[in-house]
XYZ file of C-alpha atoms in Angstrom:
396
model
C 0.000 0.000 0.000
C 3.143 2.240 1.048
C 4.260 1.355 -2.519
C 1.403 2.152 -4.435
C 0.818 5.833 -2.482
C 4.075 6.613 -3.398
C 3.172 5.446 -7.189
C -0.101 7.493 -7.157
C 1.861 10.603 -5.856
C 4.429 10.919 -8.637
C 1.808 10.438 -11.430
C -0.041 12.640 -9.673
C 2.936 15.273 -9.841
C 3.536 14.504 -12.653
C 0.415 14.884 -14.642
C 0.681 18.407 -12.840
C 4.244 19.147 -14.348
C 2.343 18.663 -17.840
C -0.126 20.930 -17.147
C 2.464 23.778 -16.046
C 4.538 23.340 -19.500
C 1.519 23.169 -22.090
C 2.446 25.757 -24.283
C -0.030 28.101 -25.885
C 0.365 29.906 -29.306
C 1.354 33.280 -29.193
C 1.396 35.482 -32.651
C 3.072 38.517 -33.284
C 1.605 41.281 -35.380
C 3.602 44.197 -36.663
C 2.213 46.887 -37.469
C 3.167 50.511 -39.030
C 1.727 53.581 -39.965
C 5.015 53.884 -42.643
C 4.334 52.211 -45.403
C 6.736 48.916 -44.885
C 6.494 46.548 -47.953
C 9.080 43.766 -46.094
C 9.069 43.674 -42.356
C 10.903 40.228 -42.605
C 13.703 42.610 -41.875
C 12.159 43.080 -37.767
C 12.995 40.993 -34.716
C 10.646 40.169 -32.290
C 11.982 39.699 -28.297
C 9.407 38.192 -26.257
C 10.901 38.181 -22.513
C 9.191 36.300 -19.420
C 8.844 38.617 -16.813
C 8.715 35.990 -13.554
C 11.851 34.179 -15.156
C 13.434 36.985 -17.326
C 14.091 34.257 -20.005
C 13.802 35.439 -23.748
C 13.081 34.368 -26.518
C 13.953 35.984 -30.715
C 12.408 35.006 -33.709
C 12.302 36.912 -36.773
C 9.357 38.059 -38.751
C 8.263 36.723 -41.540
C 7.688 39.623 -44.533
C 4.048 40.481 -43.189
C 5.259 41.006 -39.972
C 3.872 37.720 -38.234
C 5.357 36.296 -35.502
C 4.655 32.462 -33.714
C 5.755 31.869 -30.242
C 4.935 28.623 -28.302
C 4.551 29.946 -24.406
C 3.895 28.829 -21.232
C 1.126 30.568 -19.122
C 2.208 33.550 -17.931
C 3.068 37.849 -18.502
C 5.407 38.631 -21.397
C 6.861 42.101 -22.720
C 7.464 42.022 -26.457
C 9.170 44.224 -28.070
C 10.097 44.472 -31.672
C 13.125 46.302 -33.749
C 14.538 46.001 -37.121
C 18.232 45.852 -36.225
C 21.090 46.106 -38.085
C 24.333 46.160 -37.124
C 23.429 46.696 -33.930
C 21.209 50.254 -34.458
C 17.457 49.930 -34.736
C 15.401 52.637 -36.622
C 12.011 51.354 -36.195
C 10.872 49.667 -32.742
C 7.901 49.077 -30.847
C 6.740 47.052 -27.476
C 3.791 45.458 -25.850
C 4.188 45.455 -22.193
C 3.230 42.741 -19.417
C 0.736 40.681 -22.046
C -0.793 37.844 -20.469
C -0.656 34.289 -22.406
C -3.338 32.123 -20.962
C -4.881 28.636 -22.341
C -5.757 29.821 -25.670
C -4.024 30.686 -28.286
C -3.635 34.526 -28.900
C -2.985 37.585 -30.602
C -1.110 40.707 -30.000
C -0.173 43.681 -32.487
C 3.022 44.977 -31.849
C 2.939 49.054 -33.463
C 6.633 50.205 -34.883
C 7.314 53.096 -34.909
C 10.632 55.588 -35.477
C 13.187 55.013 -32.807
C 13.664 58.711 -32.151
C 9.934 59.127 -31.298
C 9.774 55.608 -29.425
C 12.560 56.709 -26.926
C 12.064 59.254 -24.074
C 15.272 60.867 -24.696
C 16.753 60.398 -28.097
C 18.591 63.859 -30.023
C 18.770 67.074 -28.173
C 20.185 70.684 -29.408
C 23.533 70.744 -27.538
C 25.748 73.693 -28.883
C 24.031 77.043 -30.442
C 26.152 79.418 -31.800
C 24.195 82.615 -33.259
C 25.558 85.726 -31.637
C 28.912 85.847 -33.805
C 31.794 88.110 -33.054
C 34.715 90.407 -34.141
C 38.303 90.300 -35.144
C 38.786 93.497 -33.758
C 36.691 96.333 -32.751
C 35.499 97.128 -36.736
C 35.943 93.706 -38.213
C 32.529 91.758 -37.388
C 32.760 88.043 -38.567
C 29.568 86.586 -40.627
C 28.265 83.032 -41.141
C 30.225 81.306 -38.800
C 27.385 79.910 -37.215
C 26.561 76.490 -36.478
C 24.652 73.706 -33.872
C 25.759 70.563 -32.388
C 22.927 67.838 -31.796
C 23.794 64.916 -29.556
C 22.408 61.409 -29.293
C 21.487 61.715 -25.296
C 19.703 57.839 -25.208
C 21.714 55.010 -23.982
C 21.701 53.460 -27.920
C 22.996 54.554 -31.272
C 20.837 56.056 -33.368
C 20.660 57.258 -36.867
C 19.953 60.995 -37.682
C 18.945 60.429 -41.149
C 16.212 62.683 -42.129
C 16.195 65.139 -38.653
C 15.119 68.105 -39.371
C 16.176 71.665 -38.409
C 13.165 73.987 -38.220
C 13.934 78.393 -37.387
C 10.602 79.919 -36.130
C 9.398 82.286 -38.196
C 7.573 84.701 -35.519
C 10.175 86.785 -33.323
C 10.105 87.072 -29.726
C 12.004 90.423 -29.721
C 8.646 91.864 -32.009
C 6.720 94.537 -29.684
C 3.793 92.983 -31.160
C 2.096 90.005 -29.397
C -1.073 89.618 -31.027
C -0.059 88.675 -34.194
C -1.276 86.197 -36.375
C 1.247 83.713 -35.753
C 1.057 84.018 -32.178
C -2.676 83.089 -32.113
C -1.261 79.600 -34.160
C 0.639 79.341 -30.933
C -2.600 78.716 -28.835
C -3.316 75.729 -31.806
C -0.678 73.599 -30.992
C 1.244 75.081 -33.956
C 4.362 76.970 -34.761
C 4.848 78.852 -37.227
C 8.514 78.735 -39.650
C 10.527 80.448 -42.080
C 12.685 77.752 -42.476
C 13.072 73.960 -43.108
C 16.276 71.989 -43.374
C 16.860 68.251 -43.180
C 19.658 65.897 -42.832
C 19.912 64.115 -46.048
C 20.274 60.184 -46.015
C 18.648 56.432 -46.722
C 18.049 55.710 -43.149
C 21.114 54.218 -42.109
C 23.516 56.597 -43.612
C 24.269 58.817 -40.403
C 25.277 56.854 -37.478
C 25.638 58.781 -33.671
C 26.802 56.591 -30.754
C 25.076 57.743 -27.276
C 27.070 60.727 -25.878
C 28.119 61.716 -29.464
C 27.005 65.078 -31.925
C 26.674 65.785 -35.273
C 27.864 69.227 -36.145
C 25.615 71.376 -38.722
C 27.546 74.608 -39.937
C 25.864 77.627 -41.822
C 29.312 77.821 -43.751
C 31.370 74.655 -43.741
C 35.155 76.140 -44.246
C 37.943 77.408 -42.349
C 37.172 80.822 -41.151
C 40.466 81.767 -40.107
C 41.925 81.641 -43.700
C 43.253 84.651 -45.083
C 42.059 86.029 -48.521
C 43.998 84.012 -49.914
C 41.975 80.757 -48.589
C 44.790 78.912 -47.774
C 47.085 80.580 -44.979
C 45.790 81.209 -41.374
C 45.199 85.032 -40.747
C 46.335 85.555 -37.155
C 44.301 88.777 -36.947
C 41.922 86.490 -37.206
C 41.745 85.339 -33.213
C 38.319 84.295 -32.142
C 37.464 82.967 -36.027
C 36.276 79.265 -35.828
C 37.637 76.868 -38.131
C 34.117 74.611 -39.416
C 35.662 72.641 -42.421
C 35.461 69.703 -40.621
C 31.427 69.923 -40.053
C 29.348 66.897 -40.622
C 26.825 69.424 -43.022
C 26.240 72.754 -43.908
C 23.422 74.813 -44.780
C 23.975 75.700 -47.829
C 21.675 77.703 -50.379
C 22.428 78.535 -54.005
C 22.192 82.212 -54.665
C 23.105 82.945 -50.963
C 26.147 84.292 -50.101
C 28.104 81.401 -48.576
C 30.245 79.042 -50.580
C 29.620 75.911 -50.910
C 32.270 73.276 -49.673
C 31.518 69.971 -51.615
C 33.662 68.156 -48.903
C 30.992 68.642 -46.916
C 27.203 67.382 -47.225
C 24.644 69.841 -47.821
C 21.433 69.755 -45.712
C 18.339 69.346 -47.443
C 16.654 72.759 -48.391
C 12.958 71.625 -47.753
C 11.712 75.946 -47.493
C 13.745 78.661 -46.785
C 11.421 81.729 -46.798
C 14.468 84.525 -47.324
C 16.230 81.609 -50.089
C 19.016 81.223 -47.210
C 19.653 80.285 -43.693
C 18.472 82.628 -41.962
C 19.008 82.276 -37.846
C 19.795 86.150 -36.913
C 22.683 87.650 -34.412
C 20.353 88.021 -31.449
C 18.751 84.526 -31.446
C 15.169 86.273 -31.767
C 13.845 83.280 -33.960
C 14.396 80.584 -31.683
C 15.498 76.990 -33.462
C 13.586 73.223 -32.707
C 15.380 70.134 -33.922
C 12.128 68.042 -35.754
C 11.382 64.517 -36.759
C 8.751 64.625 -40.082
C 8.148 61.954 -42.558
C 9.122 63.047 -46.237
C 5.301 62.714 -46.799
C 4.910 65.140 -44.072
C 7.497 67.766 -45.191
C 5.913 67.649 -48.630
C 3.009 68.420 -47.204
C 3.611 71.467 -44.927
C 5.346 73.060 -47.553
C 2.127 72.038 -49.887
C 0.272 74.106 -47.321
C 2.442 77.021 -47.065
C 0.495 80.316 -45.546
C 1.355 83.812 -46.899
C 1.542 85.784 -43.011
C 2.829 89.686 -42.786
C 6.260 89.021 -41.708
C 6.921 90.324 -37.621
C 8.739 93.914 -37.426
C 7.541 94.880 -41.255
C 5.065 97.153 -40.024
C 2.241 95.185 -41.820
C 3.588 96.076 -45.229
C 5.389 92.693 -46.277
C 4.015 89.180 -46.609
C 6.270 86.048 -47.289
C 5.289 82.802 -47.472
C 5.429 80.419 -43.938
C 4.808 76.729 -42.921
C 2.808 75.802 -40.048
C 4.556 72.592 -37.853
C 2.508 70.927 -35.019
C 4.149 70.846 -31.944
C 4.028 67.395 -31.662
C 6.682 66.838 -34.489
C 9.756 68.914 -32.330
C 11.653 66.687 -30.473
C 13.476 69.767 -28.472
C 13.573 73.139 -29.229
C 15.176 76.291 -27.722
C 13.821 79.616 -26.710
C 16.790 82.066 -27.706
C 16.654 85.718 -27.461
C 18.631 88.855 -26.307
C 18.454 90.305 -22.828
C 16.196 93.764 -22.897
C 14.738 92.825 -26.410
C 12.743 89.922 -25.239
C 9.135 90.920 -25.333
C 7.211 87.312 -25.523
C 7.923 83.818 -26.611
C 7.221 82.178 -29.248
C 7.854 78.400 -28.650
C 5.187 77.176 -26.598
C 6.290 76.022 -22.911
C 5.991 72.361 -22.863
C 8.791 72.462 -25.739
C 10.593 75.276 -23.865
C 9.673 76.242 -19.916
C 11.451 79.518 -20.014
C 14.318 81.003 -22.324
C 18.470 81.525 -22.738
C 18.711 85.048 -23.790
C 22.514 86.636 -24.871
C 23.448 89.992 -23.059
C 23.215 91.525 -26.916
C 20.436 92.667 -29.191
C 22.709 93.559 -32.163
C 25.301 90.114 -32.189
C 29.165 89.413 -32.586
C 29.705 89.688 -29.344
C 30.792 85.760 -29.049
C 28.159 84.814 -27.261
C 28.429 81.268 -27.431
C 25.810 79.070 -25.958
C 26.004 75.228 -24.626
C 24.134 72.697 -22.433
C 25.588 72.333 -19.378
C 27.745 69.277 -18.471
C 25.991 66.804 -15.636
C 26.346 63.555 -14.315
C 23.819 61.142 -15.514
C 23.298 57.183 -15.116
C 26.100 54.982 -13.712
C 28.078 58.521 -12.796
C 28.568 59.060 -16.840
C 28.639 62.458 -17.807
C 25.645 63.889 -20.151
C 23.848 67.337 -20.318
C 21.158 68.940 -18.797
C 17.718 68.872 -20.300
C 14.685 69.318 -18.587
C 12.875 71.305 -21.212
C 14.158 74.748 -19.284
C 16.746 76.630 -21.767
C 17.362 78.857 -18.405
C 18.710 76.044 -16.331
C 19.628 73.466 -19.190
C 22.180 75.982 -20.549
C 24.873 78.204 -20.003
C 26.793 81.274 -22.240
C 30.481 81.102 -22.177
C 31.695 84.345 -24.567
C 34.340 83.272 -26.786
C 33.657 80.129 -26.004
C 32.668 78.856 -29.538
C 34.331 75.894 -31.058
C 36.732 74.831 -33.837
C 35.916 71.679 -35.856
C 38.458 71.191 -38.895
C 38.883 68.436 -41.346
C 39.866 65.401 -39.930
């Protein structure tokens, strides 16, 4: 009798072990507002969260998925990485598998808008300044972006967007501020960084640096010997692009890529000494840019006394993955980017420029005692003027 208790109670056990590992279908939709014709190209990670095993499979080119589970809570997530950078992911979180078999659509979408923290604007330089107390220095200009997340990213197709109302304008009640109070913002210029997708690679911590005029600015007339007069001139030939704009009156350096000229109200760049158009780093589909600039509006421009018009594009707010309130001290009269983009403002002690007013995020320690910057969506606290302080990049 001993015997046959002991019999009964494995079979018993283990009839119960077979119930625990009976495995339930689990598929994997991906899905996509893009239009992706092969998503065979997407990994799917389904990870057990009482266990923390995982398991990969790829997709097939419809996007499916089949997983054989046990019972129990799952995160999936899926990418399509290459190389070890992603530029399309998307995640299910704590999805329970029971007894039958299931479903679950898994939405991609661009890694820059599927991380918290992905590009920010890092280093603004506007103000310009002189080689002496007559000799004013012009399009030496440029911004730095940096990858802040924790994974590389690609910067293909970012966008670079200048507001095209002016926060040093006495007049508040214009029609572009009223777009303001729809979610909107109005710009005079579009530029994007050119690419396939996976053309423009930025490891976490690194920048890309966009120059309005990609040469060495301490050359001589001569373009090829330093001027030393020429002492707080910033050399920019090595700059990963440049705004450039036919007709306008930079050259163009063909060592350097151009950024894409999606609108440029004035037909140049056009950013201003005292920062009074502030600048927003944006993520749009090329569908998207076609269509603002489709949809252009012809506004009176700000400070023309009502007697010009130029054509402007209107950008929803939810497309600007950071922007920047600039301005000038004692010429600031109202912003114009609204606050959950920008709390407050970094304003130069200038309102006429090249004074070498340089502007950068400030340096702080971040995860795992790693030094990052500061960005908590307050230009006043997030970053800091040095004068003189702007950079050199040359050729490499």
């Amino acid at each position: 009798m001993l015997l046959l208790s002991v019999f009964v109670f494995f079979m018993s056990c283990s009839n119960d072990d077979d119930k625990t590992k009976k495995l339930s279908k689990l598929t994997v939709q991906i899905t996509s507002d893009a239009p992706l014709e092969d998503l065979s190209v997407f990994q799917v990670t389904v990870t057990d969260l009482k266990s923390g095993i995982t398991l990969k499979e790829k997709a097939d080119r419809k996007g499916k998925v089949l997983f054989e589970l046990a019972k129990g809570a799952y995160n999936i997530a899926a990418e399509d990485a290459m190389d070890g950078v992603c530029t399309m992911y998307g995640h299910a979180e704590n999805f329970v598998v029971g007894d039958d078999a299931s479903q679950v659509n898994v939405k991609v979408v661009p890694m820059v808008n599927a991380l918290e923290k992905s590009f920010v604007l890092d280093e603004l330089y506007f103000n310009g300044d002189k080689n002496g107390e007559w000799n004013q220095v012009f399009y030496e200009s440029y911004i730095t972006i940096r990858n802040v997340s924790s994974r590389p990213l690609y910067a293909d197709g970012l966008s670079i967007a200048i507001c095209g109302n002016y926060n040093s304008s006495e007049e508040e009640d214009n029609a572009m501020a009223a777009y303001l109070k729809k979610d909107t913002v109005v710009i005079s210029q579009l530029f994007t960084i050119p690419g396939n997708g996976r053309a423009y690679k930025v490891e976490p911590g690194e920048s890309l640096v966009l120059a309005h005029s990609a040469i060495n600015h301490k050359l001589g007339d001569d373009g090829k010997t330093v001027d030393e007069t020429k002492v707080n001139s910033i050399d920019l030939s090595g700059a990963n692009f440049e705004f450039y704009v036919e007709g306008a009156m930079t050259p163009d350096n063909p060592e350097v890529p151009n950024m894409m000229i999606d609108f440029a109200a004035n037909e140049a760049f056009n950013w201003g000494y005292d920062g009074g158009t502030p600048i927003m780093l944006v993520r749009l589909t090329a569908d998207e840019r076609a269509g603002l600039v489709k949809n252009k509006e012809n506004m009176v421009m700000p400070k023309s006394m009502g007697t010009m018009k130029l054509n402007y594009l209107l950008l929803p707010v939810s497309k600007i993955i950071d922007g920047v309130e600039t301005g000038a001290k004692d010429n600031f009269f109202h912003k114009v980017l609204p606050d959950r983009i920008d709390r407050s403002s970094i304003q130069v002690n200038t309102a006429w420029g090249f004074d070498g007013q340089f502007i950068r995020r400030k340096q702080v320690s971040g995860n795992g005692g790693k030094m990052t910057v500061a960005d908590t969506n307050s230009s006043a606290d997030d970053f800091e003027i040095i004068v003189h302080g702007q950079k050199s990049y040359p050729k490499k």
